[in-house]
Structures are given as structure tokens and as C-alpha cells.
Coordinates of C-alpha atoms in Angstrom, one line a residue:
Chain A
M172 CA 97.9 103.3 77.1
S173 CA 97.5 101.4 73.6
L174 CA 96.9 98.1 75.4
A175 CA 94.4 96.8 72.9
Q176 CA 96.8 97.6 70.0
N177 CA 99.8 96.2 71.2
S178 CA 98.4 92.9 72.1
D179 CA 97.4 92.4 68.3
E180 CA 101.1 93.0 67.0
A181 CA 103.5 89.8 66.9
V182 CA 107.1 90.5 68.5
T183 CA 110.0 89.0 67.2
I184 CA 112.6 87.7 69.4
A185 CA 115.6 86.9 67.3
P186 CA 117.1 89.7 65.0
R187 CA 115.8 89.8 61.6
S188 CA 118.7 90.6 59.7
R189 CA 121.4 88.1 60.3
G190 CA 119.7 85.5 58.3
R191 CA 118.8 83.3 61.4
R192 CA 115.8 81.4 61.9
R193 CA 112.7 84.0 62.7
W194 CA 110.9 83.4 65.7
R195 CA 107.6 84.6 66.0
L196 CA 105.9 84.5 69.5
S197 CA 102.4 85.4 70.4
P198 CA 102.5 88.6 72.3
Q199 CA 101.2 86.3 75.3
A200 CA 104.1 84.0 75.1
V201 CA 106.4 86.8 75.2
S202 CA 104.7 88.2 78.3
W203 CA 105.5 84.7 80.0
L204 CA 108.8 84.8 79.2
Q205 CA 109.5 88.3 80.6
V206 CA 107.8 87.5 83.7
S207 CA 108.8 84.0 84.4
P208 CA 112.1 84.6 86.2
L209 CA 109.7 86.7 88.6
A210 CA 107.5 83.9 88.8
I211 CA 110.0 81.6 89.4
I212 CA 111.8 83.0 92.3
L213 CA 108.6 84.3 94.2
T214 CA 107.3 80.5 93.7
A215 CA 110.3 78.7 95.0
F216 CA 111.2 81.3 97.8
F217 CA 107.7 82.8 98.9
A218 CA 105.0 80.6 98.1
L219 CA 106.6 77.3 98.5
P220 CA 108.2 78.2 101.9
T221 CA 104.6 79.3 103.3
L222 CA 103.4 76.1 102.2
V223 CA 106.3 74.5 104.0
F224 CA 105.2 76.2 107.1
L225 CA 101.8 75.4 106.4
I226 CA 102.4 71.6 106.6
V227 CA 105.2 71.9 109.4
S228 CA 102.3 73.6 111.4
F229 CA 100.8 70.4 111.7
Y230 CA 103.7 68.3 112.5
D231 CA 104.8 66.6 116.1
Y232 CA 107.8 67.8 117.7
D233 CA 110.0 67.3 120.9
R234 CA 113.3 68.3 121.9
A235 CA 115.2 66.1 119.3
G236 CA 113.4 67.1 116.4
I237 CA 110.3 67.4 114.2
Y238 CA 108.2 64.4 113.0
P239 CA 105.5 64.6 110.0
D240 CA 102.3 64.1 111.7
F241 CA 98.7 65.9 111.0
L242 CA 98.0 67.3 114.6
L243 CA 95.9 70.1 115.4
T244 CA 97.3 70.5 118.9
N245 CA 99.6 73.1 117.7
Y246 CA 96.8 75.3 116.9
E247 CA 94.7 74.3 119.9
E248 CA 97.6 75.4 122.2
L249 CA 98.0 78.7 120.1
L250 CA 94.2 79.8 120.3
T251 CA 93.7 78.9 123.8
T252 CA 96.5 80.6 125.4
P253 CA 95.8 83.9 127.0
A254 CA 99.1 85.2 125.8
T255 CA 98.1 85.1 122.2
L256 CA 94.9 87.2 122.7
R257 CA 97.1 89.8 124.5
V258 CA 100.0 89.7 121.9
Y259 CA 97.2 90.2 119.4
V260 CA 95.5 93.2 121.2
S261 CA 98.7 94.7 122.1
S262 CA 100.0 94.8 118.2
L263 CA 96.9 95.8 117.0
K264 CA 96.7 99.0 119.2
F265 CA 99.9 100.0 118.2
A266 CA 98.8 99.5 114.6
F267 CA 95.9 101.5 115.2
I268 CA 97.6 104.4 117.1
V269 CA 100.3 104.3 114.3
W270 CA 98.1 104.2 111.3
G271 CA 96.2 107.0 112.6
I272 CA 99.3 109.4 113.1
T273 CA 101.1 108.1 109.6
L274 CA 98.0 109.0 108.0
F275 CA 97.6 112.4 109.2
L276 CA 101.1 113.1 108.5
G277 CA 101.4 111.2 105.3
F278 CA 98.1 112.8 104.0
N279 CA 99.0 116.5 104.9
I280 CA 102.7 116.2 103.9
A281 CA 101.6 114.8 100.7
Y282 CA 98.9 117.3 100.2
F283 CA 101.7 120.1 100.8
L284 CA 104.1 118.8 98.7
V285 CA 101.4 118.1 95.5
F286 CA 99.6 121.4 95.5
H287 CA 101.6 123.8 97.7
V288 CA 105.0 123.6 96.4
H289 CA 104.9 124.9 93.0
S290 CA 108.4 124.6 92.1
R291 CA 109.1 121.4 90.7
T292 CA 112.9 121.4 92.2
M293 CA 111.8 122.2 95.6
R294 CA 109.2 119.4 95.4
T295 CA 111.9 116.8 94.3
I296 CA 114.4 118.3 96.9
L297 CA 111.3 118.2 99.8
F298 CA 110.4 114.5 98.6
L299 CA 114.1 113.3 98.6
A300 CA 114.4 114.8 102.2
C301 CA 111.3 112.5 103.4
A302 CA 112.5 109.3 101.4
I303 CA 116.4 109.5 102.0
P304 CA 116.1 107.9 105.5
F305 CA 114.1 105.5 104.4
W306 CA 117.0 104.1 102.2
T307 CA 119.1 103.9 105.5
S308 CA 119.4 101.2 108.0
G309 CA 116.0 100.6 110.1
I310 CA 118.0 99.4 112.9
I311 CA 120.2 102.5 113.0
R312 CA 117.2 104.6 112.9
T313 CA 115.8 102.9 115.9
I314 CA 118.6 102.9 118.3
A315 CA 118.8 106.7 117.1
W316 CA 116.1 107.2 119.4
I317 CA 117.7 106.0 122.3
P318 CA 120.4 108.8 123.2
F319 CA 117.8 111.2 122.1
L320 CA 114.7 110.1 124.5
G321 CA 116.9 108.6 127.3
R322 CA 116.5 110.0 131.0
N323 CA 119.8 111.9 130.3
G324 CA 118.8 112.3 126.6
A325 CA 119.0 115.2 124.3
F326 CA 115.1 115.8 124.4
N327 CA 115.2 115.7 128.0
Q328 CA 118.2 117.9 128.6
G329 CA 116.5 120.5 126.1
L330 CA 113.4 120.8 128.0
M331 CA 115.3 121.0 131.4
A332 CA 117.4 123.7 129.6
V333 CA 114.3 125.9 128.8
H334 CA 112.8 125.0 132.2
L335 CA 109.7 123.3 130.6
T336 CA 110.5 120.3 133.4
E337 CA 112.6 120.2 136.6
Q338 CA 112.8 116.6 136.6
P339 CA 113.7 114.3 133.5
L340 CA 110.6 112.8 132.0
E341 CA 110.7 108.9 132.6
F342 CA 108.3 107.7 130.3
L343 CA 109.9 108.7 126.9
L344 CA 112.3 105.9 126.6
F345 CA 111.6 102.0 126.7
S346 CA 108.0 102.5 126.9
P347 CA 104.8 102.1 124.5
F348 CA 105.5 105.8 123.8
A349 CA 108.9 105.0 122.3
V350 CA 107.7 102.0 120.3
C351 CA 105.0 104.5 118.6
V352 CA 107.5 107.2 118.1
T353 CA 110.1 104.7 116.4
Y354 CA 107.1 103.4 114.2
V355 CA 106.1 106.6 113.0
H356 CA 109.8 107.5 112.2
L357 CA 110.2 104.5 110.4
F358 CA 106.7 104.2 108.5
T359 CA 105.5 107.5 107.7
L360 CA 107.2 107.5 104.2
L361 CA 105.2 104.4 103.4
M362 CA 102.1 106.7 103.6
I363 CA 103.8 109.8 102.1
G364 CA 104.8 107.9 98.7
P365 CA 101.5 106.5 97.8
I366 CA 99.2 109.2 98.7
A367 CA 101.4 111.7 96.8
N368 CA 101.2 109.5 94.0
S369 CA 97.5 109.4 94.0
L370 CA 97.5 113.4 94.6
A371 CA 99.6 114.1 91.6
K372 CA 97.1 112.2 89.5
I373 CA 94.5 114.7 90.1
D374 CA 93.5 117.5 87.4
P375 CA 94.4 120.6 89.1
A376 CA 91.3 121.9 87.1
L377 CA 89.2 120.2 89.0
L378 CA 90.1 121.8 92.0
E379 CA 89.7 125.2 90.4
A380 CA 86.3 124.3 89.2
A381 CA 85.3 123.4 92.4
R382 CA 86.4 126.9 93.8
D383 CA 84.9 128.6 91.2
A384 CA 81.5 127.0 91.8
G385 CA 81.7 128.2 95.2
A386 CA 83.1 125.2 97.2
S387 CA 85.0 125.9 100.4
R388 CA 88.4 124.6 100.5
W389 CA 86.9 122.0 103.2
R390 CA 84.2 120.8 100.8
T391 CA 86.8 120.5 98.0
M392 CA 88.8 118.4 100.4
V393 CA 86.0 116.1 101.7
D394 CA 84.0 115.6 98.2
I395 CA 87.2 115.7 95.7
V396 CA 90.6 115.4 97.1
I397 CA 90.1 112.6 99.8
P398 CA 87.8 110.4 97.3
L399 CA 90.3 110.7 94.6
S400 CA 93.2 110.1 97.0
K401 CA 91.7 106.8 98.6
T402 CA 93.7 104.3 96.5
G403 CA 96.8 106.0 98.0
I404 CA 95.4 106.1 101.5
A405 CA 94.3 102.4 101.0
L406 CA 97.8 101.3 99.8
G407 CA 99.7 103.4 102.7
S408 CA 97.5 102.0 105.0
I409 CA 98.2 98.1 103.8
L410 CA 102.0 98.9 104.2
V411 CA 101.9 100.5 107.3
F412 CA 99.6 98.0 109.1
T413 CA 101.7 95.0 107.8
Q414 CA 104.9 96.6 108.7
V415 CA 103.7 97.1 112.2
M416 CA 102.0 93.5 112.6
G417 CA 105.3 92.1 111.3
D418 CA 107.4 93.8 113.4
F419 CA 109.7 92.4 116.0
F420 CA 112.7 94.5 116.2
V421 CA 111.3 97.9 117.3
V422 CA 109.1 96.4 120.0
K423 CA 112.1 94.3 121.5
A424 CA 114.3 97.4 121.4
M425 CA 112.0 100.2 122.4
S426 CA 109.5 98.9 124.7
G427 CA 111.9 97.8 127.7
G428 CA 110.2 94.5 127.7
Q429 CA 106.8 96.0 128.6
S430 CA 105.4 94.7 125.6
A431 CA 106.0 91.7 123.2
S432 CA 104.8 91.6 119.6
I433 CA 103.7 88.8 117.6
V434 CA 106.3 88.1 115.8
S435 CA 108.9 88.3 118.7
Q436 CA 107.0 86.0 120.5
L437 CA 107.1 83.7 117.2
A438 CA 111.0 84.2 117.3
T439 CA 111.3 83.0 120.8
E440 CA 109.8 79.8 119.7
I441 CA 112.2 79.6 116.7
Q442 CA 115.1 79.9 118.7
A443 CA 113.6 77.3 121.1
M444 CA 113.6 75.0 117.9
Q445 CA 109.9 74.5 118.5
Y446 CA 109.1 74.8 114.6
P447 CA 105.6 73.5 114.9
P448 CA 104.2 75.8 117.3
A449 CA 106.0 78.6 115.7
A450 CA 104.5 77.7 112.2
A451 CA 101.1 77.3 113.7
S452 CA 101.7 80.6 115.0
A453 CA 103.1 82.0 111.7
I454 CA 99.9 80.6 109.8
I455 CA 97.6 82.8 112.3
L456 CA 99.4 85.7 111.8
V457 CA 99.5 85.4 107.8
L458 CA 95.7 84.5 107.7
F459 CA 95.0 87.4 110.3
V460 CA 97.3 89.9 108.0
A461 CA 95.7 88.6 104.6
L462 CA 92.3 89.1 106.2
M463 CA 92.9 92.7 107.2
V464 CA 94.5 93.4 103.5
G465 CA 91.7 92.1 101.8
C466 CA 89.3 94.0 103.7
M467 CA 91.4 97.2 102.6
M468 CA 91.7 95.7 99.1
R469 CA 88.1 95.6 98.7
V470 CA 88.1 99.5 99.0
V471 CA 90.3 100.1 95.8
D472 CA 91.3 98.2 93.1
V473 CA 95.2 98.3 93.7
R474 CA 96.0 96.4 90.8
K475 CA 94.1 98.7 88.4
E476 CA 95.7 101.6 89.8
L477 CA 99.1 100.6 89.7
V478 CA 99.5 98.8 86.5
R479 CA 97.1 100.9 84.4
Chain B
M284 CA 109.5 128.8 99.5
G285 CA 110.4 128.7 95.7
G286 CA 106.8 129.0 94.4
A287 CA 105.7 132.0 96.4
S288 CA 107.5 134.6 93.7
R289 CA 106.2 132.8 90.8
D290 CA 102.6 133.5 91.8
P291 CA 102.5 137.3 93.0
R292 CA 98.8 137.7 92.1
E293 CA 97.9 134.9 94.8
K294 CA 98.0 135.3 98.5
R295 CA 99.0 131.8 100.1
P296 CA 96.0 130.5 102.2
W297 CA 96.7 130.1 105.8
T298 CA 96.6 126.3 105.3
F299 CA 100.1 126.6 103.4
Y300 CA 101.9 127.9 106.5
A301 CA 100.3 125.5 108.7
L302 CA 101.4 122.8 106.3
A303 CA 104.9 124.3 105.6
M304 CA 105.2 124.1 109.5
L305 CA 104.1 120.7 109.8
M306 CA 106.6 119.8 107.1
G307 CA 109.6 121.7 108.7
T308 CA 108.5 119.8 111.9
F309 CA 108.4 116.3 110.5
L310 CA 111.8 116.6 108.7
V311 CA 113.3 117.7 112.2
F312 CA 111.6 114.9 113.8
L313 CA 113.1 112.6 111.0
Y314 CA 116.7 113.8 111.1
G315 CA 116.8 114.9 114.5
P316 CA 117.7 111.7 116.3
M317 CA 120.1 110.5 113.6
V318 CA 121.9 113.7 114.0
V319 CA 122.2 113.2 117.6
I320 CA 124.0 109.8 117.1
Y321 CA 126.3 111.4 114.5
V322 CA 127.4 114.0 116.9
L323 CA 127.8 111.5 119.7
S324 CA 129.8 109.0 117.6
F325 CA 132.8 111.6 117.6
Q326 CA 132.3 111.8 121.5
G327 CA 135.6 111.9 123.2
P328 CA 137.5 108.7 124.6
D329 CA 136.1 109.5 128.2
G330 CA 132.6 110.3 127.0
G331 CA 129.5 108.1 127.3
V332 CA 126.4 107.4 125.3
T333 CA 124.7 110.5 126.2
F334 CA 125.5 114.1 126.0
P335 CA 127.4 116.2 127.3
M336 CA 130.4 115.5 124.8
V337 CA 133.8 115.1 126.4
G338 CA 136.1 116.4 123.8
T339 CA 135.6 115.4 120.2
S340 CA 137.8 112.8 118.9
T341 CA 137.4 109.9 116.0
F342 CA 138.5 107.4 119.0
W343 CA 135.3 105.3 118.7
F344 CA 135.9 104.9 115.1
A345 CA 139.1 103.5 115.3
E346 CA 137.9 101.0 117.8
I347 CA 135.9 99.5 115.0
L348 CA 139.2 98.8 113.5
K349 CA 140.8 97.4 116.1
P350 CA 141.1 93.5 116.1
G351 CA 139.2 92.2 119.1
Q352 CA 135.6 92.3 119.7
M353 CA 134.6 94.2 116.5
A354 CA 136.9 92.2 114.4
N355 CA 133.5 91.1 112.4
I356 CA 132.5 94.6 111.4
P357 CA 134.9 95.2 108.5
V358 CA 134.6 91.5 107.2
S359 CA 130.6 91.7 107.6
F360 CA 130.7 95.1 105.8
G361 CA 132.5 93.4 102.8
R362 CA 129.8 90.7 102.8
S363 CA 127.1 93.1 103.0
M364 CA 128.2 95.2 100.0
L365 CA 128.7 91.9 97.7
L366 CA 125.3 90.8 98.8
A367 CA 123.6 94.2 98.2
C368 CA 125.3 94.2 94.5
I369 CA 124.0 91.0 93.6
V370 CA 120.5 91.5 94.8
S371 CA 120.6 95.0 93.1
V372 CA 121.6 93.3 89.8
I373 CA 119.3 90.3 89.9
T374 CA 116.4 92.7 91.1
V375 CA 117.1 95.1 87.8
L376 CA 117.1 92.1 85.3
V377 CA 114.0 90.8 86.7
A378 CA 111.9 93.6 87.6
V379 CA 112.8 95.3 84.2
S380 CA 111.9 92.1 82.7
A381 CA 108.6 91.7 84.4
G382 CA 107.7 95.1 83.9
L383 CA 107.7 94.7 80.4
G384 CA 106.1 91.8 80.2
F385 CA 103.3 93.2 82.5
R386 CA 102.6 96.2 80.0
R387 CA 100.1 93.4 78.4
R388 CA 97.5 91.5 80.1
F389 CA 98.3 88.0 79.9
A390 CA 96.7 84.5 81.3
G391 CA 97.9 84.5 85.0
S392 CA 99.0 88.1 85.2
G393 CA 96.6 88.8 88.1
L394 CA 97.5 85.7 90.1
L395 CA 101.3 86.8 89.6
F396 CA 100.5 90.4 90.5
Y397 CA 98.9 89.1 93.9
L398 CA 101.8 86.9 94.7
A399 CA 104.1 89.8 94.4
V400 CA 101.7 91.9 96.6
A401 CA 101.8 89.0 99.2
S402 CA 105.4 88.9 99.2
L403 CA 105.8 92.3 99.9
V404 CA 103.4 92.6 102.9
M405 CA 104.2 88.9 104.3
P406 CA 105.8 89.7 108.0
S407 CA 109.5 89.8 107.2
L408 CA 110.8 87.0 109.7
L409 CA 108.2 84.8 108.5
V410 CA 110.0 84.4 105.1
G411 CA 113.2 83.7 106.6
F412 CA 111.4 81.1 109.0
G413 CA 109.9 79.4 105.6
I414 CA 112.9 79.3 103.7
G415 CA 115.1 78.2 106.7
L416 CA 112.5 75.3 107.2
G417 CA 112.4 74.1 103.6
F418 CA 116.0 74.1 103.6
K419 CA 116.1 71.9 106.8
L420 CA 113.6 69.7 105.5
F421 CA 115.7 69.4 102.4
G422 CA 118.8 68.8 104.6
W423 CA 120.7 71.9 102.8
Q424 CA 122.9 74.2 104.9
T425 CA 121.5 77.7 104.8
D426 CA 124.0 80.3 103.5
L427 CA 124.2 84.0 102.5
F428 CA 124.7 83.5 98.9
T429 CA 121.7 81.1 98.7
S430 CA 118.9 81.1 101.4
A431 CA 119.5 85.0 102.5
L432 CA 119.9 86.1 99.0
A433 CA 116.5 84.2 98.1
A434 CA 114.8 85.8 101.3
Q435 CA 116.0 89.3 100.4
L436 CA 114.7 88.7 96.8
T437 CA 111.1 88.2 98.0
W438 CA 111.4 91.6 99.3
T439 CA 113.5 94.0 96.7
L440 CA 111.7 91.9 93.6
P441 CA 107.9 93.2 94.7
F442 CA 109.5 96.6 95.0
G443 CA 111.3 96.6 92.1
L444 CA 108.2 95.6 90.2
F445 CA 106.2 98.4 91.6
A446 CA 108.8 100.9 91.0
M447 CA 108.9 99.7 87.2
F448 CA 105.2 100.0 87.1
A449 CA 105.6 103.8 88.2
V450 CA 108.4 104.2 85.4
F451 CA 106.2 102.6 82.7
N452 CA 102.9 104.8 83.9
R453 CA 105.2 107.5 82.5
F454 CA 106.5 105.9 79.5
N455 CA 105.4 107.4 76.3
R456 CA 104.8 104.6 73.9
T457 CA 104.9 106.6 70.9
Y458 CA 108.5 106.2 70.9
E459 CA 108.4 102.9 70.7
E460 CA 105.7 103.1 67.9
A461 CA 108.1 105.3 66.0
A462 CA 111.1 102.9 66.3
T463 CA 109.2 100.0 64.9
D464 CA 107.9 102.1 61.8
L465 CA 111.2 103.0 61.1
G466 CA 112.0 99.3 60.7
A467 CA 113.5 98.4 64.1
T468 CA 113.7 94.8 65.3
A469 CA 112.0 94.2 68.5
W470 CA 115.5 93.7 69.9
Q471 CA 116.6 96.8 68.5
R472 CA 113.7 98.9 69.9
L473 CA 114.2 97.6 73.3
R474 CA 117.8 98.4 73.4
W475 CA 118.1 101.7 72.0
V476 CA 114.9 103.2 72.4
T477 CA 113.1 101.7 75.4
L478 CA 115.8 101.1 77.8
P479 CA 117.8 104.3 77.6
I480 CA 114.4 106.3 78.1
L481 CA 113.7 104.2 81.2
M482 CA 117.4 104.5 82.3
P483 CA 116.8 106.9 85.1
G484 CA 114.0 104.6 86.6
I485 CA 116.3 101.5 86.2
L486 CA 118.9 103.1 88.2
G487 CA 116.5 104.1 91.1
V488 CA 115.4 100.6 91.1
A489 CA 118.9 99.2 91.5
M490 CA 119.6 101.9 94.1
G491 CA 116.5 100.8 96.0
A492 CA 117.3 97.5 95.9
F493 CA 120.9 97.8 96.7
T494 CA 120.0 99.9 99.9
L495 CA 116.9 97.6 100.9
S496 CA 119.4 94.5 101.0
Y497 CA 122.2 96.3 102.6
D498 CA 120.3 97.2 105.3
E499 CA 117.8 94.2 105.6
Y500 CA 117.6 92.4 109.1
A501 CA 114.6 90.5 109.5
R502 CA 114.5 88.5 106.5
T503 CA 117.9 87.5 106.6
T504 CA 118.5 86.7 110.2
L505 CA 117.1 83.2 110.1
V506 CA 118.6 81.9 106.7
A507 CA 122.4 83.8 106.7
G508 CA 124.1 80.4 107.9
N509 CA 127.3 80.9 109.7
R510 CA 128.6 84.2 107.9
N511 CA 126.6 87.2 109.3
T512 CA 126.0 90.4 107.3
L513 CA 126.4 94.0 108.8
P514 CA 123.0 94.4 110.0
L515 CA 122.8 91.2 111.7
E516 CA 126.5 92.2 113.4
I517 CA 125.0 95.5 114.5
Y518 CA 122.1 93.9 115.8
A519 CA 124.2 91.6 118.0
L520 CA 126.2 94.5 119.3
I521 CA 123.3 96.2 120.3
S522 CA 122.7 93.8 123.1
S523 CA 126.2 93.5 124.3
S524 CA 127.5 96.9 123.9
S525 CA 126.9 100.4 125.1
S526 CA 129.7 102.4 123.9
P527 CA 129.5 105.3 121.1
T528 CA 131.3 102.7 118.9
L529 CA 127.9 101.5 118.3
F530 CA 127.2 105.0 116.9
A531 CA 130.1 105.4 115.1
I532 CA 129.3 102.2 113.2
G533 CA 126.0 103.7 112.6
T534 CA 127.4 106.5 111.5
L535 CA 129.6 105.0 108.9
T536 CA 127.0 102.8 107.6
T537 CA 124.7 105.7 107.2
A538 CA 127.3 107.3 105.5
V539 CA 127.7 104.3 102.6
S540 CA 124.0 104.5 102.1
F541 CA 124.0 108.4 101.8
L542 CA 127.1 107.9 99.3
V543 CA 125.0 105.2 97.4
I544 CA 122.1 107.5 97.1
G545 CA 124.1 110.4 96.3
M546 CA 126.0 109.0 93.6
T547 CA 122.8 107.4 91.8
L548 CA 120.8 110.7 92.2
A549 CA 123.9 112.5 90.7
L550 CA 124.0 109.9 87.8
I551 CA 120.2 110.3 87.2
L552 CA 120.3 114.1 87.1
S553 CA 123.2 114.0 84.7
L554 CA 121.6 111.6 82.6
Q555 CA 118.5 114.1 82.4
H556 CA 120.6 116.8 82.2
R557 CA 122.5 115.4 78.8
R558 CA 118.8 114.8 77.3
A559 CA 117.5 118.0 77.9
A560 CA 120.9 119.4 76.3
R561 CA 120.5 117.1 73.3
G562 CA 116.5 117.8 73.0
R563 CA 115.9 114.0 73.6
P564 CA 112.9 112.7 75.3
A565 CA 113.1 113.0 79.2

């Protein structure tokens, strides 16, 4: 793109013709004006609120309210409770399993869409078929599994109808299994999208060259396709990982009380109006997620890839 | 598959069939459970929340409109639609403008970029929690069209921004250069060249923001004030009701989503079609 060229050109804001005063702003100033609404909204409603719960995490509290203070007890209590570790381990376990499954599905489906489907129309239709559920309600998609997986659900009835099992399977619903299935259902698109985007940028001539040079399909995959799609893989991984770590609805609705998530525990504290410990818990979660995302971002320069 | 006939010289490798199977299975997995609840929402009046169907009826849909426990559903639907429209308009204006701004490097662009990334990956409930706490500290009352709107924007704006990056990546700058060479002012260039070319992408952003807002739960729940959106009402129903009404609501709200998606896609297609017919840049 002609970045350098463009930054030299001055941009006029007001129309020239009407004989009004002509304003000439430097390109830099024009950019600032253009991004300022975004910057203001994100600062006011994302950065500042984050700062607010950072501050409140040091506050004192009782049943009546919260009091400005600088206490570390909220953190102390949080970090010394075994429940904290338990819930982090449980969430990480879900995140890891779901990450593995969505990566496998997402990569293979994206590969199929980009390299195997030659017709543009067909590719668009298939991609939309994957994407459309993402634009519908996550709550509805979650509870849709209940009549499907339940004891008398469609899946069990199907299994028994073809005599694969005599008894309905009990572990399907309200179990860690159901939680994983729902996560995969909800989040696989977050993997397909970025990976397909990376794959689409690979020049097909490169693959042909590899084949002509005698590389097997496997070698081409390992040495060319996977390295060139690592941005998409990293981006998808970040999205899936953060969604699972930040979830509180799916675990609540689908685990049948067998598992808790970090955020559902936090929500309980919020409902009990225990804001300072909830804020401390929120800060720990944010730090943890930021650390993991930071590690994944080290693999690729996401910004360079997206903005060009 | 559509491509098979185009390339008769080459035999498909076995991986094609394996991946096609995987794709098919995935689509069944994606739509299967949803289809089950659409079917079950037409359950007869004596039927329950699982198969078998005891006749078919629209009884459970009629339940939604009856005054009584479901009375909040139609009202909250209206609120959700209104909020989603507002969110969609703001997202388009702010994201398109910011997308234009990000085409040059400017001081602080890295910082703003990572702020947007952080806003996108922040656990959703925490955004609402932070805004709610902030409102509390200032002594303000949370409300649908202030705090909840703000909470939803922290999710739709980064989404819109990244979608605009993708749109601008495919944008050919020579059209703008040609407009400048022909004497267009910056404003004329934007109004008559850049925006029309970007229009399909902008419509996509508008639709994305609308559906994200319309279905949003986790960011909104702590800051909606005392007027609930539709997803919040549905959430409240999950624990209290176990009748097919829930599925009927699910079917209706999904139908609304499909309608919005379908209309947008049709609009985008017709734009592209018209453009192709006139031989203008796509």
C-alpha cells in the first residue's frame, strides 16, 4: 500500500469551492480526528472502568457498602483460597481441550474452504453457513443442546433407535462433556475466520512449486501452509482462549453444577454486593488473560498482519 | 461440489473427500441442535420439552403474547431492537472513521490498536462490572441507553474496526488517486469514491454490530438498569420455565436474526450485481 506516499499529501477538510476559509490539516491531525471518537469511547468505557475496578480492589467493604482504603486483604484472601486454584485449573482444562478441538476443526475446515473448494460461489455459501449461527443468540444456541443431549433427548433416542445402546447415555447433558460440546459449537468460527483469512493470502503458486519440487502433501503442509498461517492460528487461539476463560453462562447452564468458572464465581460475589473481592478477582483474571494473550502475541505481529 | 467439473484433468486427492466429510459433519453439528428446538417449538399443547412430538401447534408461540408471565418478552424485544439499531449506527460511524484514520501511521496508533484488542478479549462480564462500579461511584443510575449502550460499544467497536481493516486491505487506492487527479476535494473523494466502493463492507459491519448487540448478554447484564433486553429476559426464563415456550422464543429471536442477516446479504449482493452490470469497480 502507498503509505509513504499518502502521508506526504495534505488533506483538505472543507470543500474548496464555496469560497470558505480553507483549512489544511496535517495528515497526522486528520488521522487523529478520524480515530478520536473510537479513542474517546474506548477510554471512557473500557480503560477507565478497568481502572475503577483496579482501585476498588484495594477498598474495604462490609454489608452496608464499600469504603476507600488501601488494603491487600482482598488479594490475600483470594490467592490463599483453594477454591481459586481449583476454578482456574478447571477453566484452563476446558480452555485447553476446547482450544485443541476448535484448532483441529477450524484449521481443516478453513483449509478445505480455501484450497479445495474452487467455485467462489460455493466457497461463499459454505463460509456463510459456518458464520451465520455466530450472528444468532449464544444463549439460544446453548440451550438448544438441552433437548438434544438430554436423557430422553434426540441424540439418545437416535442411538437407541439404531440399537447402538440399550440404555440412554447419562453423561451427555449437565456434565463437563456438555460444556465442551457447547464451547466448540459456539467458538469454532472464531478459529475458522482468522485461519481462512491467513490461508487465503498464500499464493497457490507456492504450493504448486513445492509439489513440482517433489514435496509430499504432508511436507507442503508442515513446511509451507502451517508456517504461513500461524498468524491466523494465533489470532484464533487468542479469541477462543479468552472466550472460554471469560465465560460464565455456558458452565452455569450446561455443567449441572459440577463445574464452576472463574467468572461465574465472580458473578456470585457481585450479586452479594461484595465488590472489592470481586474486583480483586477480576484484576487477577485480567492479568492472567493478558499474560497468556501476550505470550501468544509474541508469536506473531498481529498488528502488522491486520492493518498492513 | 461445484469445483469438481471445472478441473477435469485432475483427480481429487483423498484428503478432499475426508475434509468434505468433516465439513458436512461440522455443519450437521452446527445446525442439528438448533433445528431440534425449532421443531420442538411447534410441539402440541400437551407435549413437553423433548421428543416425541404430541401433535403440532403454534400454542407455545401464542403463549408468548398472552398477558401474564411472558408479558415482558414483547416489550424487551422492542427495546433490544432499538438498542441494536443505535449500536449499529454508532459502530458504523465510529469504525469507518477510525478505519480511515488507521490507513496512515500516526503517533499513538499502536496504543489505540492494542486498546481495541484488549477491549475485544476482555472477559465480557468484567466490562459491565467496571462500568457499573464507575456509575455507582459517581452516583449515576445505570440505564439501557447509557451504561448498557456503552458496554455493548466496547465489544462492537473493536469488532467493527477489525472488519474495516479487512475491508481496507482489499481496497484499491488507485481509485482515490484518480479522483484527486481529476480535481475532487477530500470530501468529494470520500463521498463519491471511497464510501461507495466500501459500501458492501460497511453494510456487513452494520449487520454484525446489530446482531452482536441484539444477542448480547454478558456485558449488558450488570448495567441494564431496570429495563431488560430480550437476552436478559430469556436468561431469566431459563431457570424459571421449562416449557416449549422457551424454544418458541428461541425460534422467533433466531428468525429475526436470520431476517436481518438475509436482508443485509441480499442488499450486498444486489449492490455487487448492479456494480458488475455497470462495469464499475467491485
